[in-house]
Amino acid sequence: MAHAVRMPPLGTTSDQLKIVEWLKTEGEEVARGEPLLAVETDKATLEVEATTAGTLLRIVHEAGDVLDVGEVVAWVGAPGDDVPESEAGDR
């Protein structure tokens, strides 16, 4: 079963974060706690860690996208797991 990676609440004064870069690519293995992407808050650039281990199945949003906290940014799971086409309603 694929697990959603959501934008975490990292900024204390903003509910939106900008993806600076992906540190992993689709198809790469990730370990729990391993940095997946870098995001920019209103004050700093921080790394977002994987909350589950597996394969990075799908990146939903690219570098430069500004997202609300809680939005799905990617899916991690086992190869062959079903991944939703749209993140709508996944918040």
Coordinates of N, CA, C and O in Angstrom, one line a residue:
M1 N 0.8 -1.2 0.0 CA 0.0 0.0 0.0 C 0.9 1.3 0.0 O 1.8 1.4 0.8
A2 N 0.6 2.2 -0.9 CA 1.4 3.4 -1.0 C 1.0 4.3 0.1 O -0.1 4.4 0.5
H3 N 2.0 5.1 0.6 CA 1.8 6.0 1.7 C 2.0 7.4 1.2 O 3.0 7.7 0.5
A4 N 1.1 8.3 1.5 CA 1.3 9.7 1.1 C 2.4 10.4 1.9 O 2.4 10.2 3.2
V5 N 3.2 11.2 1.3 CA 4.1 12.1 1.9 C 3.5 13.5 1.9 O 3.2 14.0 0.8
R6 N 3.2 14.1 3.0 CA 2.5 15.3 3.1 C 3.5 16.5 3.5 O 4.5 16.2 4.2
M7 N 3.2 17.7 3.1 CA 4.0 18.8 3.5 C 3.8 19.1 5.0 O 2.7 19.3 5.4
P8 N 4.9 19.0 5.8 CA 4.7 19.1 7.2 C 4.7 20.6 7.6 O 5.1 21.5 6.9
P9 N 4.2 20.9 8.8 CA 4.1 22.2 9.3 C 5.5 22.7 9.9 O 5.8 22.5 11.0
L10 N 6.3 23.3 9.0 CA 7.6 23.6 9.4 C 7.8 25.1 9.8 O 8.6 25.5 10.6
G11 N 7.0 26.0 9.2 CA 7.0 27.4 9.5 C 6.1 27.8 10.6 O 5.0 27.3 10.7
T12 N 6.6 28.7 11.4 CA 5.7 29.1 12.6 C 4.8 30.2 12.2 O 3.8 30.4 12.9
T13 N 5.1 30.9 11.1 CA 4.3 32.1 10.8 C 3.6 31.9 9.4 O 2.9 32.8 8.9
S14 N 3.8 30.8 8.7 CA 3.2 30.6 7.4 C 2.7 29.2 7.3 O 3.3 28.2 7.8
D15 N 1.6 29.1 6.6 CA 1.0 27.7 6.3 C 1.3 27.3 4.9 O 0.8 26.3 4.4
Q16 N 2.2 28.0 4.2 CA 2.6 27.6 2.9 C 4.2 27.5 2.8 O 4.9 28.3 3.5
L17 N 4.6 26.5 2.1 CA 6.1 26.2 1.9 C 6.4 26.0 0.5 O 5.5 25.5 -0.3
K18 N 7.6 26.4 0.1 CA 8.0 26.2 -1.3 C 9.0 25.1 -1.4 O 9.9 25.0 -0.6
I19 N 8.8 24.2 -2.4 CA 9.7 23.1 -2.6 C 10.9 23.7 -3.3 O 10.8 24.3 -4.4
V20 N 12.1 23.6 -2.7 CA 13.3 24.1 -3.3 C 13.9 23.1 -4.2 O 14.3 23.4 -5.4
E21 N 14.0 21.8 -3.8 CA 14.6 20.7 -4.6 C 14.2 19.4 -4.0 O 14.0 19.2 -2.8
W22 N 14.1 18.4 -4.9 CA 14.0 17.0 -4.5 C 15.3 16.4 -4.3 O 16.2 16.6 -5.2
L23 N 15.6 15.7 -3.2 CA 16.8 15.1 -2.9 C 16.8 13.6 -3.4 O 17.9 13.0 -3.4
K24 N 15.7 13.1 -3.7 CA 15.5 11.7 -4.3 C 14.7 11.8 -5.6 O 14.0 12.8 -5.8
T25 N 14.9 10.8 -6.4 CA 14.1 10.8 -7.7 C 13.1 9.6 -7.6 O 13.3 8.7 -6.9
E26 N 12.1 9.7 -8.5 CA 11.2 8.6 -8.5 C 11.9 7.3 -8.8 O 12.8 7.2 -9.7
G27 N 11.5 6.2 -8.1 CA 12.1 4.9 -8.3 C 13.3 4.6 -7.3 O 13.7 3.5 -7.2
E28 N 13.7 5.6 -6.6 CA 14.8 5.4 -5.6 C 14.2 4.9 -4.3 O 13.1 5.3 -3.9
E29 N 15.0 4.1 -3.7 CA 14.7 3.6 -2.3 C 14.9 4.7 -1.3 O 15.9 5.4 -1.4
V30 N 14.0 4.8 -0.3 CA 14.2 5.7 0.8 C 14.0 5.0 2.1 O 13.2 4.1 2.2
A31 N 14.8 5.4 3.1 CA 14.7 4.9 4.4 C 13.9 5.9 5.3 O 13.9 7.1 5.0
R32 N 13.2 5.4 6.3 CA 12.5 6.2 7.2 C 13.5 7.2 7.8 O 14.6 6.8 8.3
G33 N 13.2 8.5 7.8 CA 14.1 9.5 8.4 C 15.1 10.1 7.5 O 15.8 11.0 7.8
E34 N 15.1 9.5 6.3 CA 16.1 10.0 5.2 C 15.5 11.3 4.6 O 14.3 11.3 4.2
P35 N 16.3 12.3 4.3 CA 15.8 13.5 3.7 C 15.3 13.2 2.2 O 16.0 12.5 1.5
L36 N 14.1 13.7 1.9 CA 13.4 13.5 0.6 C 13.5 14.8 -0.2 O 13.7 14.7 -1.4
L37 N 13.2 15.9 0.4 CA 13.2 17.2 -0.3 C 13.6 18.3 0.6 O 13.5 18.2 1.8
A38 N 13.9 19.4 0.0 CA 14.2 20.6 0.7 C 13.1 21.6 0.4 O 12.7 21.8 -0.7
V39 N 12.7 22.3 1.5 CA 11.6 23.3 1.4 C 12.0 24.6 2.0 O 12.9 24.6 2.9
E40 N 11.4 25.7 1.5 CA 11.7 27.0 2.1 C 10.5 27.5 2.9 O 9.4 27.5 2.4
T41 N 10.8 27.9 4.1 CA 9.8 28.5 4.9 C 10.0 30.0 4.8 O 10.8 30.5 4.0
D42 N 9.3 30.8 5.6 CA 9.4 32.2 5.6 C 10.8 32.7 6.2 O 11.2 33.8 6.0
K43 N 11.5 31.7 6.8 CA 12.8 32.1 7.5 C 14.0 31.2 7.1 O 15.1 31.7 7.4
A44 N 13.8 30.0 6.6 CA 14.9 29.1 6.4 C 14.6 28.1 5.3 O 13.4 27.9 5.0
T45 N 15.6 27.4 4.9 CA 15.5 26.2 4.0 C 15.7 25.0 4.9 O 16.7 24.9 5.6
L46 N 14.8 24.1 4.9 CA 14.8 22.9 5.7 C 14.6 21.6 4.9 O 14.0 21.7 3.8
E47 N 15.1 20.5 5.4 CA 14.9 19.2 4.7 C 13.6 18.5 5.3 O 13.4 18.6 6.5
V48 N 12.9 17.9 4.5 CA 11.7 17.1 4.9 C 12.1 15.6 4.8 O 12.6 15.2 3.8
E49 N 12.0 14.9 5.9 CA 12.4 13.5 6.0 C 11.2 12.6 5.6 O 10.0 12.9 5.8
A50 N 11.6 11.4 5.1 CA 10.6 10.4 4.8 C 10.0 9.8 6.1 O 10.7 9.6 7.1
T51 N 8.7 9.7 6.2 CA 8.0 9.1 7.4 C 7.9 7.6 7.3 O 7.5 7.0 8.3
T52 N 8.2 7.0 6.1 CA 8.1 5.6 5.9 C 9.2 5.2 5.0 O 9.6 6.0 4.2
A53 N 9.6 3.9 5.0 CA 10.6 3.4 4.1 C 9.9 2.8 2.9 O 8.7 2.4 3.0
G54 N 10.6 2.8 1.8 CA 10.1 2.1 0.6 C 10.7 2.8 -0.6 O 11.8 3.3 -0.6
T55 N 10.0 2.7 -1.7 CA 10.4 3.3 -3.0 C 9.6 4.6 -3.2 O 8.4 4.6 -3.0
L56 N 10.3 5.6 -3.7 CA 9.6 6.9 -4.0 C 8.9 6.6 -5.4 O 9.5 6.5 -6.4
L57 N 7.6 6.4 -5.2 CA 6.8 6.0 -6.4 C 6.4 7.1 -7.3 O 6.3 6.9 -8.5
R58 N 6.0 8.2 -6.7 CA 5.5 9.3 -7.5 C 5.8 10.6 -6.8 O 5.4 10.8 -5.6
I59 N 6.3 11.6 -7.5 CA 6.5 13.0 -7.1 C 5.3 13.7 -7.6 O 5.0 13.8 -8.8
V60 N 4.5 14.3 -6.7 CA 3.3 15.0 -7.1 C 3.5 16.5 -7.5 O 2.9 17.0 -8.4
H61 N 4.4 17.1 -6.8 CA 4.7 18.5 -7.0 C 6.2 18.7 -7.2 O 7.0 18.0 -6.6
E62 N 6.6 19.6 -8.1 CA 8.0 19.8 -8.5 C 8.6 21.0 -7.7 O 7.9 21.8 -7.1
A63 N 9.9 21.2 -7.9 CA 10.6 22.3 -7.3 C 10.0 23.6 -7.8 O 9.7 23.7 -9.0
G64 N 9.9 24.5 -6.9 CA 9.3 25.8 -7.3 C 7.8 25.9 -6.9 O 7.3 27.0 -6.8
D65 N 7.1 24.8 -6.7 CA 5.7 24.8 -6.3 C 5.6 25.3 -4.8 O 6.4 24.9 -4.0
V66 N 4.6 26.1 -4.6 CA 4.3 26.6 -3.2 C 3.0 25.8 -2.8 O 2.0 25.9 -3.5
L67 N 3.1 25.2 -1.6 CA 2.0 24.3 -1.2 C 1.6 24.6 0.2 O 2.4 25.1 1.0
D68 N 0.3 24.3 0.5 CA -0.2 24.4 1.9 C 0.3 23.2 2.7 O 0.5 22.1 2.2
V69 N 0.5 23.5 4.0 CA 0.8 22.4 4.9 C -0.3 21.3 4.8 O -1.5 21.6 4.7
G70 N 0.1 20.1 4.8 CA -0.8 19.0 4.7 C -1.1 18.4 3.3 O -1.6 17.3 3.2
E71 N -0.7 19.2 2.3 CA -0.8 18.7 0.9 C 0.1 17.5 0.6 O 1.2 17.5 1.1
V72 N -0.4 16.6 -0.2 CA 0.4 15.5 -0.6 C 1.5 16.0 -1.6 O 1.2 16.6 -2.6
V73 N 2.8 15.6 -1.3 CA 3.9 16.0 -2.2 C 4.4 14.8 -3.0 O 5.0 15.0 -4.1
A74 N 4.2 13.6 -2.4 CA 4.7 12.4 -3.1 C 4.1 11.2 -2.5 O 3.3 11.3 -1.5
W75 N 4.4 10.0 -3.1 CA 3.9 8.7 -2.6 C 5.1 7.8 -2.5 O 6.0 7.7 -3.4
V76 N 5.2 7.1 -1.3 CA 6.2 6.1 -1.1 C 5.5 4.7 -0.8 O 4.5 4.7 -0.1
G77 N 6.1 3.7 -1.3 CA 5.5 2.3 -1.1 C 6.4 1.3 -1.8 O 7.6 1.5 -2.0
A78 N 5.8 0.2 -2.1 CA 6.5 -0.9 -2.8 C 6.2 -0.8 -4.3 O 5.1 -0.3 -4.7
P79 N 7.2 -1.1 -5.1 CA 7.0 -1.1 -6.6 C 5.7 -1.9 -6.9 O 5.5 -3.0 -6.4
G80 N 4.9 -1.3 -7.8 CA 3.6 -1.9 -8.1 C 2.4 -1.5 -7.3 O 1.3 -1.8 -7.7
D81 N 2.7 -0.8 -6.2 CA 1.5 -0.3 -5.4 C 0.7 0.7 -6.2 O 1.3 1.4 -7.0
D82 N -0.6 0.7 -6.0 CA -1.4 1.7 -6.7 C -1.2 3.0 -6.1 O -1.2 3.2 -4.8
V83 N -1.0 4.0 -6.9 CA -0.9 5.4 -6.5 C -2.0 6.2 -7.1 O -2.2 6.2 -8.3
P84 N -2.7 7.0 -6.3 CA -3.8 7.8 -6.9 C -3.3 8.8 -7.9 O -2.2 9.3 -7.8
E85 N -4.1 9.0 -8.9 CA -3.7 9.9 -10.0 C -3.8 11.4 -9.5 O -3.1 12.2 -10.0
S86 N -4.7 11.7 -8.6 CA -4.9 13.0 -8.1 C -4.8 13.0 -6.6 O -5.3 12.1 -6.0
E87 N -4.2 14.1 -6.1 CA -4.1 14.2 -4.6 C -5.4 14.9 -4.0 O -5.5 15.1 -2.9
A88 N -6.3 15.3 -4.9 CA -7.5 16.0 -4.4 C -8.2 15.1 -3.3 O -8.4 14.0 -3.5
G89 N -8.5 15.8 -2.3 CA -9.2 15.1 -1.2 C -8.3 14.4 -0.3 O -8.8 13.7 0.7
D90 N -7.0 14.4 -0.5 CA -6.1 13.7 0.4 C -5.6 14.5 1.6 O -4.7 14.0 2.3
R91 N -6.2 15.6 1.8 CA -5.7 16.5 2.9 C -6.4 16.1 4.2 O -7.3 15.5 4.3

